[in-house]
Short mmCIF file of C-alpha atoms in Angstrom, two decimals:
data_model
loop_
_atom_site.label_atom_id
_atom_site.label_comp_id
_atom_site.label_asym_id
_atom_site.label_seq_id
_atom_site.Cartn_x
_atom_site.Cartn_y
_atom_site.Cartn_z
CA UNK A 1 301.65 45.59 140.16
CA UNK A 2 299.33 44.94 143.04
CA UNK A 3 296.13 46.38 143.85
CA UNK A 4 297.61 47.81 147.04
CA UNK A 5 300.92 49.39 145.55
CA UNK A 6 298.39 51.41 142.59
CA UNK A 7 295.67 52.39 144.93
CA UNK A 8 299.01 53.81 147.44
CA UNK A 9 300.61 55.83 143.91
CA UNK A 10 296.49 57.14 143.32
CA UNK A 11 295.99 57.97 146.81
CA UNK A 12 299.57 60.15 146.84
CA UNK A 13 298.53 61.39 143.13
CA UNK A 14 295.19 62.65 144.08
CA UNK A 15 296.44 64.15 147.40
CA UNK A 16 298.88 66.26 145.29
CA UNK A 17 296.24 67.24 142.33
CA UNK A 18 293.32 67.70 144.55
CA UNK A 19 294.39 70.95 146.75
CA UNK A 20 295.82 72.63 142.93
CA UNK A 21 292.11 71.80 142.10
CA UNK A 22 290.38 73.59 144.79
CA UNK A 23 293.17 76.72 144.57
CA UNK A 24 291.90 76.54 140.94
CA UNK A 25 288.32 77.01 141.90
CA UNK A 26 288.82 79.16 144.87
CA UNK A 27 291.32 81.73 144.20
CA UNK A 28 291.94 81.95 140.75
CA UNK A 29 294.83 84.36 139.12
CA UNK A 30 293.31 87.81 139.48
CA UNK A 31 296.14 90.01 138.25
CA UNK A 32 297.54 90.73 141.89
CA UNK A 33 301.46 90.85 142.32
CA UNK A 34 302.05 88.92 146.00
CA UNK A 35 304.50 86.99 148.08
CA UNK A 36 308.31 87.51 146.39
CA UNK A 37 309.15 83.54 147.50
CA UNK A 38 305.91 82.73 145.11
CA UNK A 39 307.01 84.82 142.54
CA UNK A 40 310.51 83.62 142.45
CA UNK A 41 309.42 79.68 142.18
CA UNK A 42 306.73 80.43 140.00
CA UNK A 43 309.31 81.24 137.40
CA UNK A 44 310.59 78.14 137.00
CA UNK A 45 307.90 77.04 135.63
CA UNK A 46 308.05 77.70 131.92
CA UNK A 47 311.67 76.06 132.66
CA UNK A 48 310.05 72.68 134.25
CA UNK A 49 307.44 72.65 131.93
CA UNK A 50 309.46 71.55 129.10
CA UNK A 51 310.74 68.04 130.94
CA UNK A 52 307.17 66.42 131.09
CA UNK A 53 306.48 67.12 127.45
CA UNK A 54 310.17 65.86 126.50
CA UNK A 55 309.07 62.71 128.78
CA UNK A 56 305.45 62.55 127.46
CA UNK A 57 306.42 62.39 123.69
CA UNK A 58 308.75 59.72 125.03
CA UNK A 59 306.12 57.43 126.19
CA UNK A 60 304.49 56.37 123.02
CA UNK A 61 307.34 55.92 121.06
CA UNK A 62 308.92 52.99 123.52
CA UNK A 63 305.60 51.73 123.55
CA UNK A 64 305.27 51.36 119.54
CA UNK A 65 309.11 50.07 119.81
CA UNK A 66 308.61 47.63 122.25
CA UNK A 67 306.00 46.22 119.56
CA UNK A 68 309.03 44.58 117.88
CA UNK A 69 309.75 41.46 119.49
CA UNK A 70 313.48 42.30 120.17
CA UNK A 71 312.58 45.43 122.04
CA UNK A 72 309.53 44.57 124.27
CA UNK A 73 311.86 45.20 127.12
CA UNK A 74 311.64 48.77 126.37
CA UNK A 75 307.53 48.55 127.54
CA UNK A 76 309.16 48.20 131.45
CA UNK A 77 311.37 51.59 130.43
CA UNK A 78 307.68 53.32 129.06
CA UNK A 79 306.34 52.60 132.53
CA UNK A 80 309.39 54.21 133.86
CA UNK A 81 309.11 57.40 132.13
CA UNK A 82 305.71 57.57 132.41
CA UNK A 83 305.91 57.90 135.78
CA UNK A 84 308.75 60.18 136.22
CA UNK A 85 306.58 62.48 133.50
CA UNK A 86 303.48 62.70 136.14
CA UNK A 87 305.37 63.49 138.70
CA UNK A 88 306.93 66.53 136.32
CA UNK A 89 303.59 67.21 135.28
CA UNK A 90 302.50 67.76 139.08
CA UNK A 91 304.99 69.29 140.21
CA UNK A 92 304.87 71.75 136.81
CA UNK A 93 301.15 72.32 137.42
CA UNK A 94 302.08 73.86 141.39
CA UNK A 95 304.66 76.29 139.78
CA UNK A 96 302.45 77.49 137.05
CA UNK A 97 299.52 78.23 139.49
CA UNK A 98 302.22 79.79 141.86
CA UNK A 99 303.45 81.78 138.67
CA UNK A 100 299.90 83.11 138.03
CA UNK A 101 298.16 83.54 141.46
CA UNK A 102 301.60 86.17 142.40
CA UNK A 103 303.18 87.09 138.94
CA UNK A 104 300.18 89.49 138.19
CA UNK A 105 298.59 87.17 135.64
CA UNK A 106 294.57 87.07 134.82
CA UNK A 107 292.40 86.51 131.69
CA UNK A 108 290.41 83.85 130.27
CA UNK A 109 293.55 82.20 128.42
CA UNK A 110 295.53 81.93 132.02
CA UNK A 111 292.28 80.39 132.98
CA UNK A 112 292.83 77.86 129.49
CA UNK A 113 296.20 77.19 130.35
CA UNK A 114 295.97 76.53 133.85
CA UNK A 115 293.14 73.74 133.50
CA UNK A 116 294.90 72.11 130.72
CA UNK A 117 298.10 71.75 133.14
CA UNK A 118 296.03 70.54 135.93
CA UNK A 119 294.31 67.65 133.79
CA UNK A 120 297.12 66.79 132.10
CA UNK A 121 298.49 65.83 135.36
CA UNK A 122 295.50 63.97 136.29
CA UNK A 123 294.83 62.38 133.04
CA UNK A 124 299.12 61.12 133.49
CA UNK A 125 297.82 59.54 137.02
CA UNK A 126 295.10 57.52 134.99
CA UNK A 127 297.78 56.20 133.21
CA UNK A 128 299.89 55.08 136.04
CA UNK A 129 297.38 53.23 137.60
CA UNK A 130 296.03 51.48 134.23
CA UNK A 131 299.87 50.94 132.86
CA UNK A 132 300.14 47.53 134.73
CA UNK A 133 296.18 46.87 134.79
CA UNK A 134 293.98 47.67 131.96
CA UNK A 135 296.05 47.84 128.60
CA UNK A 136 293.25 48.57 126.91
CA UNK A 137 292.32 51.36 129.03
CA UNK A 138 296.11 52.88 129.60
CA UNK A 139 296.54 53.31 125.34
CA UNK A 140 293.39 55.18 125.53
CA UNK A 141 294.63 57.32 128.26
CA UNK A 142 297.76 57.86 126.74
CA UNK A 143 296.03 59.29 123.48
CA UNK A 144 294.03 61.51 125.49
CA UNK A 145 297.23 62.91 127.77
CA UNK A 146 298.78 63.62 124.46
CA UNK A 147 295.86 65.08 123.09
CA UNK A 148 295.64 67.06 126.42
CA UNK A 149 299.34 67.73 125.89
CA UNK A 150 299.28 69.61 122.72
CA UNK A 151 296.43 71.68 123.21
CA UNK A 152 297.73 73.16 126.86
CA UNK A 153 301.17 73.46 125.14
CA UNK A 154 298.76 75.31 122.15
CA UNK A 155 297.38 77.42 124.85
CA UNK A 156 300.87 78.43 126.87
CA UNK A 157 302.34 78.95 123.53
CA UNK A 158 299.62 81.83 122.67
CA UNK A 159 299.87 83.71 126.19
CA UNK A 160 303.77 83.94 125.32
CA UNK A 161 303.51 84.78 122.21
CA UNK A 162 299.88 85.99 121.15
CA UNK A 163 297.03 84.18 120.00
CA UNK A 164 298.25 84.29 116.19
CA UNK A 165 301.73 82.82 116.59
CA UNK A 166 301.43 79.52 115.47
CA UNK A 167 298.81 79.95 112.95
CA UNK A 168 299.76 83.84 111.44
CA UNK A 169 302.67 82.19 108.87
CA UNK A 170 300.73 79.10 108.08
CA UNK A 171 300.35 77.80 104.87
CA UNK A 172 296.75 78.54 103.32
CA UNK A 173 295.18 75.32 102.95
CA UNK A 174 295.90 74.48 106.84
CA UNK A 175 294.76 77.87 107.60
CA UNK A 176 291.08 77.12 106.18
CA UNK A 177 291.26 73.42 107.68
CA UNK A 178 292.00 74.99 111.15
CA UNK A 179 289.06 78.03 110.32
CA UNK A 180 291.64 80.69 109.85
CA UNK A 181 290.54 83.36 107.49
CA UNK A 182 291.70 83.74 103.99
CA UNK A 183 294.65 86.07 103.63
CA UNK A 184 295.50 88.40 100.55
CA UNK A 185 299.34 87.74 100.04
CA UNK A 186 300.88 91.15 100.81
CA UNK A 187 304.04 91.60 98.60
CA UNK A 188 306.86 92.80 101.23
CA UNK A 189 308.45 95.44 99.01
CA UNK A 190 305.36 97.00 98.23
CA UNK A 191 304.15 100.80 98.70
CA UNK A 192 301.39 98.94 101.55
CA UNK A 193 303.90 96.79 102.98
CA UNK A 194 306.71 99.56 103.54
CA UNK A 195 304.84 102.84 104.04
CA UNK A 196 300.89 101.95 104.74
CA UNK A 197 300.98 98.65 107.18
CA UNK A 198 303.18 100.57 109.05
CA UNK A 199 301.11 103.62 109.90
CA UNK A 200 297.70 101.31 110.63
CA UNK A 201 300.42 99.28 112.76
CA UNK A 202 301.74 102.32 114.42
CA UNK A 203 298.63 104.85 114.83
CA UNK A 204 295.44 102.23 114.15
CA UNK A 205 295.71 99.10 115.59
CA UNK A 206 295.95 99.54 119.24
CA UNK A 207 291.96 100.35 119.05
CA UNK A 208 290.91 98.10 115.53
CA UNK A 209 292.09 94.59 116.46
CA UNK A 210 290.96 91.10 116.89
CA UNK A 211 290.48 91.97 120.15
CA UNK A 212 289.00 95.49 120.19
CA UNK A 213 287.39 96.53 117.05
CA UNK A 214 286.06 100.10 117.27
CA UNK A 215 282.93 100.36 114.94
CA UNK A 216 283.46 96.42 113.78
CA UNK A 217 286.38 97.96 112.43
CA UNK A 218 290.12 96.03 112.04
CA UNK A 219 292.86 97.31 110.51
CA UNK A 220 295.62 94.50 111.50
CA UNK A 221 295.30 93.14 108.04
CA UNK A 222 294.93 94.03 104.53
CA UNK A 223 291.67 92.07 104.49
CA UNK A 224 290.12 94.03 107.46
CA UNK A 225 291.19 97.03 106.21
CA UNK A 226 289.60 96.37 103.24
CA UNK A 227 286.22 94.92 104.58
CA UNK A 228 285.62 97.75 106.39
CA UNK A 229 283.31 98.58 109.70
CA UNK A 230 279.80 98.27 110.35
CA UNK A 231 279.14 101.48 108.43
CA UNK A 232 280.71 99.55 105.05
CA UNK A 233 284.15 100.00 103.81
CA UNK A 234 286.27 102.74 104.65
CA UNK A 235 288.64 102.59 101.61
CA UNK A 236 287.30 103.30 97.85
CA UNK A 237 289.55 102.34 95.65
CA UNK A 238 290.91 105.30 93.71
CA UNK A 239 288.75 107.83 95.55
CA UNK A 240 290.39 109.29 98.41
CA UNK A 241 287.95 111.78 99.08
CA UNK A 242 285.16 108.99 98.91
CA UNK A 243 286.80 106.65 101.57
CA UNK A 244 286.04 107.04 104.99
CA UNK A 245 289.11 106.08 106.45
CA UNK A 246 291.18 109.31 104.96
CA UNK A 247 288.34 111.53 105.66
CA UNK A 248 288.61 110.37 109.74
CA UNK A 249 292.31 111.58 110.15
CA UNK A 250 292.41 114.45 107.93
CA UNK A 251 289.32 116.05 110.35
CA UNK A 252 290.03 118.62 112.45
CA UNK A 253 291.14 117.17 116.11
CA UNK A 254 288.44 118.72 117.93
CA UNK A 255 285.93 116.66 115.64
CA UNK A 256 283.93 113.94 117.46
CA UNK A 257 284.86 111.46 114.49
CA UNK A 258 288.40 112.43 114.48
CA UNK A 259 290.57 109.23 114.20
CA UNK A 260 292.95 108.29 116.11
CA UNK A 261 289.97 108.59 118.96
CA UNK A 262 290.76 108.86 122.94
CA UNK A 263 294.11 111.09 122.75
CA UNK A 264 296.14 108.59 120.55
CA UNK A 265 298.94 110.58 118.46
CA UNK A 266 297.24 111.51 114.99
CA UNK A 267 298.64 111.28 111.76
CA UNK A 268 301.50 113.20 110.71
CA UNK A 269 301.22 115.33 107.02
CA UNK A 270 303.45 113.28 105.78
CA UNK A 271 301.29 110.04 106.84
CA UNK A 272 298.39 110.84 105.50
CA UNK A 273 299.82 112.07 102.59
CA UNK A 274 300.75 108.47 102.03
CA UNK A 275 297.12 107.22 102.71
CA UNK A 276 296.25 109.12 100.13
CA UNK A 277 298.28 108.25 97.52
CA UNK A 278 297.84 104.52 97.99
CA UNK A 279 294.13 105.32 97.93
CA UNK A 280 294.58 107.33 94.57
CA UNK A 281 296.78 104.22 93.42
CA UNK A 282 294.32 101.83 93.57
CA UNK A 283 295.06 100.52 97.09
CA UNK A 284 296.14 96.78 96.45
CA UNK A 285 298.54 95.54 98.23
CA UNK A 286 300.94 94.28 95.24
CA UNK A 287 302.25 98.45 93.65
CA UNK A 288 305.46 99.01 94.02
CA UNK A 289 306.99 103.01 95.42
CA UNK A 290 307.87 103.56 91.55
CA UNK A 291 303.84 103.01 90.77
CA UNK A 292 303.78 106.04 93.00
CA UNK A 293 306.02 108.34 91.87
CA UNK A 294 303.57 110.49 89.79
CA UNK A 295 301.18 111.85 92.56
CA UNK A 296 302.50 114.95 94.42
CA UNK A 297 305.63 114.16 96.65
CA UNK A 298 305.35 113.83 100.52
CA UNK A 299 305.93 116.78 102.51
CA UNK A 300 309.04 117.85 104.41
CA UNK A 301 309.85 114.05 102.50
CA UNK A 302 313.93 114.32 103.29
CA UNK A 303 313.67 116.36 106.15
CA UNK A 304 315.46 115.32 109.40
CA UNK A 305 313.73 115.76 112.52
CA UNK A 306 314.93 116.05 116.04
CA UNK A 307 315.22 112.77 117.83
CA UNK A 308 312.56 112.15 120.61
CA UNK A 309 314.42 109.77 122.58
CA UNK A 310 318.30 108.45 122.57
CA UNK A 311 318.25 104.88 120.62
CA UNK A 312 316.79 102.40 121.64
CA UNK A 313 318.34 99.41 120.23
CA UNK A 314 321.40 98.85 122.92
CA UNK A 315 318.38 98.28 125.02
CA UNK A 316 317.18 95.60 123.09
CA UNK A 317 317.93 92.94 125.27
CA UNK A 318 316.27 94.62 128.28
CA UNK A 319 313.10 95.65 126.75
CA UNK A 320 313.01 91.71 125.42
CA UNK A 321 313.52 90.60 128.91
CA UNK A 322 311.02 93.31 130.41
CA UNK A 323 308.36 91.88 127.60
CA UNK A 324 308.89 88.43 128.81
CA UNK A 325 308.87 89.58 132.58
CA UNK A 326 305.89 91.64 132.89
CA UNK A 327 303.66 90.83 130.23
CA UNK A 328 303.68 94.29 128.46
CA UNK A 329 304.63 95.37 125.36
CA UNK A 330 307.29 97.49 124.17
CA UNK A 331 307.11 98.55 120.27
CA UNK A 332 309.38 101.28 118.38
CA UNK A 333 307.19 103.87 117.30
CA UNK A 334 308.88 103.94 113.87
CA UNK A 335 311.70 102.14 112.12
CA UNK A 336 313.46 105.47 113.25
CA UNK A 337 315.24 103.98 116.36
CA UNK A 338 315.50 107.59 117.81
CA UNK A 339 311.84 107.78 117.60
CA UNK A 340 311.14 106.12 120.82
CA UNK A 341 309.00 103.28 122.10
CA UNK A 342 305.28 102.80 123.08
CA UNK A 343 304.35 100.77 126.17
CA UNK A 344 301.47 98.63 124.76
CA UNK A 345 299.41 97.20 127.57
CA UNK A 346 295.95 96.40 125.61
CA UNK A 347 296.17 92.81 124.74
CA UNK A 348 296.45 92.07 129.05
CA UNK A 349 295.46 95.22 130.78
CA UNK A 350 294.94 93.25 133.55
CA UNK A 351 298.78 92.47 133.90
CA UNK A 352 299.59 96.12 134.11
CA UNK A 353 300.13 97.81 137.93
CA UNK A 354 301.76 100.12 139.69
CA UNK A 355 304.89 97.63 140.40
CA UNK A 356 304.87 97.16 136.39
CA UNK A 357 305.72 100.65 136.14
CA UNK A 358 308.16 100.76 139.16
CA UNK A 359 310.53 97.89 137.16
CA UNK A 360 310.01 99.98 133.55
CA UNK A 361 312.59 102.20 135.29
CA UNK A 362 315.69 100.92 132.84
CA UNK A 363 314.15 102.01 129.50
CA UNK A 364 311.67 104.83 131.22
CA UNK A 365 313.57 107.70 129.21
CA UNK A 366 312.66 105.41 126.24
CA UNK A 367 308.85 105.54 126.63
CA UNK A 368 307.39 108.27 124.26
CA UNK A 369 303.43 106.91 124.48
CA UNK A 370 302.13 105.12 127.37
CA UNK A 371 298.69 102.96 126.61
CA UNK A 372 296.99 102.76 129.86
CA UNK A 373 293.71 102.45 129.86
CA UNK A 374 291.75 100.03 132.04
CA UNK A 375 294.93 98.40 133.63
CA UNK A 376 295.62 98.29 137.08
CA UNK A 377 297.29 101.64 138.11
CA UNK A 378 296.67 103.25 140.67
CA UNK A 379 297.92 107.06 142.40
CA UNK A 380 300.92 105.03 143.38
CA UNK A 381 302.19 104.01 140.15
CA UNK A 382 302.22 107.97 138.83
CA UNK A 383 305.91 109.15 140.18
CA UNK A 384 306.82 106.14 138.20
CA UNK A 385 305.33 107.82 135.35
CA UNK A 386 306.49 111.04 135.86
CA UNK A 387 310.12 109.80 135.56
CA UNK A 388 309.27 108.76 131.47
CA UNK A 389 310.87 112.06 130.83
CA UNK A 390 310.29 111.99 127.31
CA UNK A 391 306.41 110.69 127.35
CA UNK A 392 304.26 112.47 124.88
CA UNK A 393 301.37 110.36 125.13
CA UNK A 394 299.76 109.20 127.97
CA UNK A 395 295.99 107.38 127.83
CA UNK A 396 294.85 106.95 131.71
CA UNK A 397 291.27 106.07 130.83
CA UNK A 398 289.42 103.86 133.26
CA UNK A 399 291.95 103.43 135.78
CA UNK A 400 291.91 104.33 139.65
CA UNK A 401 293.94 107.56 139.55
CA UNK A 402 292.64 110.54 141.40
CA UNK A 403 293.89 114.35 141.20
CA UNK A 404 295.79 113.88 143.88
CA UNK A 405 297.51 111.25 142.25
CA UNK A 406 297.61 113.49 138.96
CA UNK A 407 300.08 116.19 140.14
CA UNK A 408 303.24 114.24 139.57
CA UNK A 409 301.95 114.15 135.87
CA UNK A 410 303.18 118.23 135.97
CA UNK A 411 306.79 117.07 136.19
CA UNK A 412 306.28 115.59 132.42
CA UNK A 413 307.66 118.67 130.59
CA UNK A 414 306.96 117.19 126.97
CA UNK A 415 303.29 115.72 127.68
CA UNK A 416 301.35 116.80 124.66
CA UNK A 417 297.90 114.59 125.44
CA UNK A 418 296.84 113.35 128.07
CA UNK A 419 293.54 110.81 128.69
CA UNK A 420 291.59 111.20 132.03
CA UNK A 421 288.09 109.55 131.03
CA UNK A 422 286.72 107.66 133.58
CA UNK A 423 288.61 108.01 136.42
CA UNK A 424 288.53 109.78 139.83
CA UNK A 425 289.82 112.99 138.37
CA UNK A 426 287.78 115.80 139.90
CA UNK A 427 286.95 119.07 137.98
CA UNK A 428 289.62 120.94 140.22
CA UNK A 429 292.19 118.49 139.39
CA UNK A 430 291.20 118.93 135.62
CA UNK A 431 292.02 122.56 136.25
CA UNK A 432 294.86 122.28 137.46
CA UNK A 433 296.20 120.18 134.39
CA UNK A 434 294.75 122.38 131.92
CA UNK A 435 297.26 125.35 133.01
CA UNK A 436 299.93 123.01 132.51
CA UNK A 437 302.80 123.92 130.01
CA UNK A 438 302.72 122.03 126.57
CA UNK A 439 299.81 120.11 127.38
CA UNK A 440 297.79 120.28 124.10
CA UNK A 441 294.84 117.77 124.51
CA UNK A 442 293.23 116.73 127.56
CA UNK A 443 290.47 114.00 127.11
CA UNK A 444 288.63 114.12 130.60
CA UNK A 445 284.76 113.08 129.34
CA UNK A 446 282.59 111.86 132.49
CA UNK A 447 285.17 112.07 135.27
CA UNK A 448 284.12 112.26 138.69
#
């Protein structure tokens, strides 16, 4: 290929990269929902994406064919595809930045993600212009653009789907090669398994996980449970009394190391109940329910209790699609599918606005605990709330509302708590909410 035609495809390559680049620099993703056009072609990009890595993979394995004598004419059809993958790579680069800049999308792994994509692209020009010029140079390339390729796939693949999801069912050899940590197998039909994980999972987690960890405290494994917090370990084996973690949520609400902190829903008799008898049982995450049977029995064990919400599982497509949508999360409150759901929002506060709640309107008589602290909503988001008609729990912690804002909150006849700290809530707007009906616990610690 002549000098002329490859400095014509860089030129047009580097005219298309270059502008993404200074967007990049300039006006990154910042969690703002804008322009509907923007929004509507940035969603075609986790469709597009998939063609240049379908055309990328392609590109090596012609080239290693065409090593056989009676297929070098497949080295013309490598060229081919490599360039029709740049110009997929490009063009799938725009539509993720257009995806992020007006879907509502911030955060250090956007950030990952969106580089990746961008150099991928670049790093696939490289290769266009060395295919025909530099052999040498083009292989190399082509390593590093699939090199490039699996780590910004790595990276999209853990804003979908957390940062876990490749890794979390791994086998435990690759787990140490890739620096996982060791994991204690967890037998499923186990007492921990079926009655303990759940509770941590339910009640705990939200504020002891990999990425918050009250007190250097976890609790999304049997391992962190069992390590314990910066104070030591919060389980003793045998000794409920002794163990920190039962003594937290069997205090007395009002008690400054109550657990769950911050107006979370605490423990239920019956769940700590359960607590303790694992405790009592050795707490190992192999005994089986009959192991259990001779400490007392649970309370109220059989009893039915009213359902909090309708079911939720003819919804189940919806919520999936809302997930997927807006970046939230949406997780039954029990295995009870009557029990409600609880609109998760820690793992990307950031994503979380007033629209969000606005297009929660399909499953809002679903929502029985709303986890809102330090996302994005504002006064105008709160009539949204206030049609959750079932919403028990609501934390608004270091968010913009104000007590203006506030008063739609009164039209939430089964709020129980309510979390106000840090915000614009004023001392008359406290008042107000303190008169209100039902309202049991109202967290309003340096308000303004």
């Amino acid at each position: 290929m002549p000098i002329r035609v490859r400095a014509w495809i860089l030129g047009i390559g580097v005219a298309a990269i270059f502008p993404l680049l200074t967007l990049l620099i300039y006006a990154p993703p910042d969690g703002q929902l804008r322009a509907e056009l923007a929004q509507f072609l940035g969603r075609f990009h986790p469709l597009a994406v998939h063609l240049p890595i379908a055309l990328f993979l392609l590109v090596p394995l012609l080239e290693a064919a065409a090593l056989v004598q009676e297929r070098m004419h497949l080295r013309q059809a490598a060229g081919f595809v490599l360039g029709l993958a740049t110009v997929a790579a490009i063009a799938s680069a725009w539509l993720g930045w257009l995806l992020a800049w007006s879907g509502g999308y911030e955060g250090p792994l956007v950030t990952r993600h969106m580089w990746g994509g961008v150099s991928l692209a670049a790093a696939s020009l490289v290769c266009c212009f060395f295919y025909h010029w530099k052999r040498s140079v083009y292989v190399v390339a082509l390593l590093a653009s699939i090199g490039l390729l699996i780590w910004t796939s790595d990276q999209g693949g853990k804003l979908t789907h957390g940062e876990t999801f490749l890794t979390e069912h791994s086998p435990e050899p690759l787990r140490r090669w890739l620096g996982e940590e060791k994991r204690t197998a967890v037998d499923p039909t186990s007492f921990y398994a079926m009655r303990v994980q759940p509770i941590f999972e339910d009640k705990c987690v939200i504020c002891h996980n990999a990425g918050k960890f009250k007190g250097k405290l976890r609790l999304d494994s049997y391992e962190h449970v069992m390590r314990g917090g910066k104070d030591g370990p919060v389980i003793h084996a045998g000794e409920p009394t002794k163990s920190e973690l039962f003594r937290r949520v069997t205090l007395q609400s009002e008690n400054k190391d109550f657990m769950p902190a911050e107006g979370k829903p605490a423990l239920s008799a019956a769940e700590t109940k359960i607590i303790e008898r694992w405790i009592a049982a050795g707490a190992t995450p192999h005994i089986a329910e009959a192991a259990i049977q001779g400490l007392p029995p649970l309370p109220e064990e059989n009893a039915v209790s009213a359902p909090l919400t309708a079911n939720y599982r003819p919804q189940a497509k919806v919520i999936a699609a809302l997930e997927a949508s807006l970046g939230i999360r949406l997780v039954p409150r029990s295995q009870n599918p009557t029990d409600g759901l609880i609109l998760r929002t820690v793992s990307a506060p950031e994503r979380c606005n007033d629209s969000t709640l606005g297009q929660l309107a399909p499953v809002a008589n679903l929502i029985v605990d709303a986890e809102l602290a330090r996302t994005k909503v504002t006064d105008m988001g709160l009539p949204a709330i206030a049609n959750f008609s079932n919403l028990r729990f609501l934390d608004l912690s270091n968010t913009a509302v104000t007590s203006a804002g506030v008063k739609e909150l009164m039209k939430l006849e089964k709020l129980e708590s309510l979390n106000l700290t840090e915000t614009r809530v004023t001392h008359d707007g406290i008042a107000e909410l303190q008169a209100k009906p039902g309202l049991k616990r109202l967290y309003s610690f340096e308000h303004h």
